[in-house]
XYZ file of C-alpha atoms in Angstrom:
302
model
C 124.375 273.746 -57.360
C 124.698 271.762 -53.770
C 123.990 268.275 -56.030
C 126.795 269.718 -58.399
C 129.156 269.970 -55.580
C 128.573 266.776 -53.991
C 129.429 265.221 -56.928
C 132.922 266.857 -57.657
C 134.020 265.790 -54.345
C 134.272 262.567 -55.342
C 137.829 263.675 -56.508
C 141.776 264.722 -55.137
C 140.486 267.514 -52.914
C 144.478 269.415 -53.440
C 145.642 271.656 -50.665
C 147.609 274.690 -51.963
C 150.440 275.576 -51.040
C 151.111 279.378 -50.783
C 154.285 279.905 -52.341
C 156.411 283.324 -50.460
C 158.889 285.278 -52.247
C 162.502 286.267 -51.705
C 160.928 289.145 -49.266
C 159.045 286.767 -46.929
C 155.074 287.735 -49.404
C 152.853 286.049 -51.223
C 154.031 285.023 -54.564
C 151.414 285.393 -56.822
C 152.913 284.273 -59.933
C 154.601 281.629 -58.848
C 151.224 280.527 -56.752
C 149.129 280.754 -60.363
C 152.096 278.605 -61.796
C 152.434 275.664 -59.330
C 148.606 275.694 -59.509
C 148.054 275.465 -63.569
C 150.314 272.516 -63.722
C 148.486 271.236 -61.308
C 145.234 271.860 -62.985
C 146.991 270.964 -66.518
C 147.475 267.286 -64.921
C 143.789 267.048 -63.923
C 143.383 267.910 -60.484
C 139.843 269.561 -60.296
C 138.917 270.353 -56.238
C 140.732 272.425 -55.112
C 141.263 274.305 -51.254
C 142.786 277.970 -50.687
C 143.794 278.654 -47.545
C 143.704 274.793 -46.017
C 146.661 273.623 -43.920
C 148.783 272.985 -46.482
C 148.737 276.675 -47.466
C 149.723 277.882 -43.916
C 146.055 278.843 -43.061
C 146.988 280.013 -39.655
C 150.396 281.949 -40.894
C 148.500 284.335 -43.046
C 146.991 287.277 -42.243
C 143.452 288.277 -43.578
C 144.600 290.293 -46.653
C 147.222 287.124 -47.667
C 144.017 284.933 -47.746
C 141.808 287.086 -49.612
C 144.731 287.451 -52.116
C 145.522 283.508 -52.241
C 141.537 283.010 -52.528
C 141.398 285.530 -56.241
C 144.411 284.164 -57.160
C 142.902 280.580 -57.330
C 139.870 281.738 -58.626
C 141.073 283.336 -61.677
C 143.164 280.487 -62.151
C 141.013 278.084 -61.558
C 138.065 279.476 -63.484
C 135.961 277.352 -65.066
C 138.667 273.982 -64.513
C 137.817 273.604 -61.106
C 135.775 273.672 -58.095
C 136.921 276.029 -55.936
C 136.392 275.179 -51.806
C 137.400 277.981 -49.952
C 138.770 277.057 -46.415
C 138.084 279.505 -43.791
C 138.132 279.731 -40.086
C 138.511 280.839 -36.563
C 135.668 282.632 -34.613
C 132.683 282.343 -35.737
C 131.866 286.063 -37.130
C 135.684 285.883 -39.047
C 134.644 282.350 -40.341
C 131.357 284.144 -41.570
C 133.247 286.866 -42.659
C 135.207 284.920 -44.478
C 132.659 282.618 -46.122
C 130.482 285.341 -47.557
C 134.204 286.750 -48.862
C 134.396 283.928 -50.441
C 131.310 284.038 -52.424
C 131.644 287.309 -53.923
C 135.496 285.673 -55.102
C 133.420 282.672 -56.901
C 134.082 280.023 -54.835
C 131.311 277.550 -55.229
C 131.826 275.982 -51.524
C 133.868 276.190 -48.069
C 135.638 274.202 -46.304
C 135.572 275.038 -42.521
C 138.432 274.777 -40.467
C 138.200 272.725 -36.804
C 137.079 275.708 -34.409
C 140.702 276.721 -32.637
C 139.776 276.762 -29.380
C 140.796 275.215 -25.923
C 137.047 273.832 -25.105
C 134.890 272.273 -27.626
C 131.391 270.688 -27.775
C 129.427 268.697 -29.494
C 126.456 271.276 -29.144
C 129.066 273.876 -29.519
C 130.306 272.753 -32.579
C 126.924 272.126 -34.394
C 126.642 275.785 -33.577
C 129.452 276.990 -34.947
C 129.218 274.763 -38.127
C 125.102 275.876 -38.681
C 125.999 279.965 -37.926
C 129.013 280.045 -40.688
C 126.768 277.578 -43.147
C 123.658 279.958 -42.621
C 125.880 283.109 -44.013
C 126.673 281.758 -47.289
C 123.338 279.701 -48.227
C 124.091 278.980 -51.943
C 127.700 277.531 -50.781
C 128.538 274.023 -50.384
C 130.126 273.056 -46.757
C 132.405 270.885 -45.865
C 133.157 270.504 -42.259
C 136.663 269.794 -41.524
C 136.585 267.149 -38.788
C 139.508 266.077 -36.678
C 138.802 265.586 -33.121
C 137.333 262.256 -31.966
C 135.754 263.571 -29.277
C 132.666 264.762 -31.735
C 130.181 261.979 -32.129
C 128.530 261.220 -35.430
C 125.474 262.303 -33.959
C 126.531 266.176 -34.231
C 127.126 264.911 -38.055
C 123.480 264.037 -38.357
C 122.551 267.228 -36.777
C 124.277 269.357 -38.786
C 122.948 267.698 -42.261
C 119.554 268.608 -40.205
C 119.834 272.101 -39.905
C 122.012 273.065 -42.464
C 120.641 272.468 -45.864
C 123.970 273.306 -47.833
C 126.124 271.345 -45.297
C 127.249 268.826 -48.177
C 130.415 266.900 -47.398
C 132.745 265.802 -44.321
C 136.556 265.826 -44.884
C 137.265 263.538 -41.812
C 140.745 263.897 -40.523
C 140.456 261.009 -37.574
C 143.208 258.319 -38.517
C 140.478 255.337 -37.224
C 138.811 253.915 -40.193
C 136.676 252.195 -37.659
C 134.988 255.289 -36.650
C 134.916 256.843 -39.725
C 132.941 253.587 -41.146
C 130.858 254.057 -37.793
C 130.019 257.854 -38.232
C 129.424 256.905 -41.880
C 126.640 254.546 -40.739
C 125.071 256.741 -38.205
C 124.603 259.920 -40.664
C 123.133 257.370 -43.594
C 120.715 256.174 -41.170
C 120.003 259.689 -40.125
C 120.074 260.964 -42.773
C 120.219 258.988 -45.773
C 122.384 257.343 -48.341
C 123.588 260.455 -50.625
C 123.200 263.098 -48.141
C 126.645 263.730 -47.559
C 130.087 263.145 -49.753
C 132.548 261.543 -47.433
C 136.017 262.729 -47.486
C 139.420 261.377 -46.286
C 140.989 263.817 -44.975
C 144.117 262.354 -44.194
C 145.245 262.314 -47.738
C 146.850 259.035 -50.047
C 148.407 257.124 -47.092
C 144.951 256.676 -45.475
C 142.566 257.097 -48.416
C 142.816 252.785 -49.029
C 141.793 251.900 -45.902
C 138.711 254.328 -45.513
C 137.628 253.235 -49.019
C 136.143 250.382 -48.164
C 133.961 252.384 -45.318
C 132.749 255.190 -47.242
C 135.456 257.386 -48.728
C 135.286 258.967 -51.992
C 137.655 261.332 -52.439
C 140.739 262.029 -50.207
C 142.796 265.386 -49.815
C 146.351 265.951 -50.902
C 149.013 268.434 -50.751
C 151.373 265.749 -52.275
C 149.377 266.366 -55.320
C 150.930 270.294 -55.614
C 154.039 268.201 -56.369
C 152.626 264.648 -58.634
C 149.464 265.411 -59.111
C 149.319 262.778 -61.907
C 150.156 259.369 -59.325
C 147.517 260.963 -56.729
C 144.967 260.851 -59.698
C 146.515 257.531 -60.702
C 145.672 256.794 -56.788
C 142.082 257.743 -57.573
C 141.093 255.886 -60.395
C 142.396 252.874 -59.130
C 140.446 253.056 -55.495
C 137.262 253.921 -58.227
C 137.910 250.908 -59.936
C 138.407 248.774 -57.156
C 141.824 247.690 -58.642
C 143.443 246.778 -55.114
C 147.069 245.722 -56.803
C 146.901 248.858 -58.422
C 146.221 251.317 -55.428
C 148.704 248.913 -53.102
C 151.573 249.486 -55.578
C 150.248 253.422 -55.736
C 150.182 253.517 -52.037
C 153.827 252.203 -51.801
C 155.296 254.684 -53.824
C 153.727 257.307 -52.196
C 154.144 256.533 -48.699
C 157.636 257.559 -48.388
C 157.017 261.108 -48.883
C 153.759 261.365 -46.625
C 156.047 259.740 -44.171
C 158.555 262.001 -44.342
C 155.363 264.594 -43.959
C 153.914 263.090 -41.076
C 157.013 262.660 -39.182
C 157.798 265.027 -35.610
C 154.230 264.667 -35.503
C 153.495 266.270 -39.074
C 156.316 269.218 -37.876
C 157.430 268.897 -41.379
C 154.140 268.326 -43.004
C 153.652 271.814 -45.246
C 157.770 271.843 -45.541
C 158.146 268.738 -47.169
C 156.341 269.726 -49.702
C 157.503 273.288 -50.938
C 161.181 271.530 -50.128
C 159.788 269.197 -53.341
C 158.803 272.074 -55.141
C 161.334 274.620 -54.653
C 163.277 271.177 -55.861
C 161.450 271.248 -58.859
C 162.024 275.163 -59.197
C 158.128 275.628 -58.796
C 158.504 277.929 -56.099
C 161.141 278.630 -52.895
C 160.969 276.423 -49.928
C 159.997 279.873 -47.834
C 157.794 278.586 -44.656
C 156.747 280.810 -42.293
C 157.229 280.467 -38.186
C 156.291 278.367 -36.330
C 157.300 275.654 -38.640
C 161.018 276.045 -40.974
C 162.486 274.578 -43.577
C 164.290 271.085 -43.786
C 167.950 270.265 -42.611
C 170.471 269.183 -45.563
C 169.736 265.606 -44.301
C 165.828 266.099 -44.654
C 166.652 267.552 -48.231
C 168.550 264.131 -49.377
C 165.531 262.083 -48.579
C 163.050 264.509 -50.348
C 165.421 264.439 -53.124
C 165.792 260.803 -53.627
C 162.183 260.515 -53.443
C 161.744 262.501 -56.401
C 164.204 260.624 -58.362
C 162.231 257.267 -57.274
C 159.034 258.291 -59.063
C 160.679 260.163 -61.697
């Protein structure tokens, strides 16, 4: 089972959006419709309750609902990697809920705490992993202050720790982390995922990445899958051409400290008549100029 999860992570790991209806509530039919469209295109790994899902603005009940919707739609078609987080008890309880719902793996958000030690980071993840020994565990590493040794230690103490979603924008540090963990735990111990989506995937690939996360895949899943295929084939010209097509959209998401990361995705989906553009505070909808830029990009990619 765990080896199956690792193999599946060599893919585009799509983070689902959470559509809201006119009343601001989770729109179940739209959620399943958007997800079904991506599954039909070939996306085979999905993460409900990730950052693109607006994880931190959803209630516990809404997160459970999104998980249930995902499992129901993805059954037999895709690996479901459920996002969990907050305090360690909540994260562990959410992991158990994911197991009961039918998810095959969990993705643990970086702990939300102003103070974070390497030892405490390992303890946090181990406690959550121990709660669901049958599930594969992926850590979401966003802090440059967590050393590679902490990853190696977690690999030693948590047998179901199977992958790293590495989201520090530093390919050199990423390559060093891969080397340290492989030297300590073995070349095939963990699956390495570029957690910074299509913009960074080509730069992480040569030093160990074998998959990448994507919010863009909600909008143009075919293009994300084409980039994956080019990277897997070692076709640098094709990967570069795709990267150039996708980067303007990702640049819009990254602007202003990524304030519009989710907003731009939902704006594109709204223009495609797939869901509303509604987002929840502390993020906001795009102004008119931003909407025009999204429209222009959609036209440029057909």
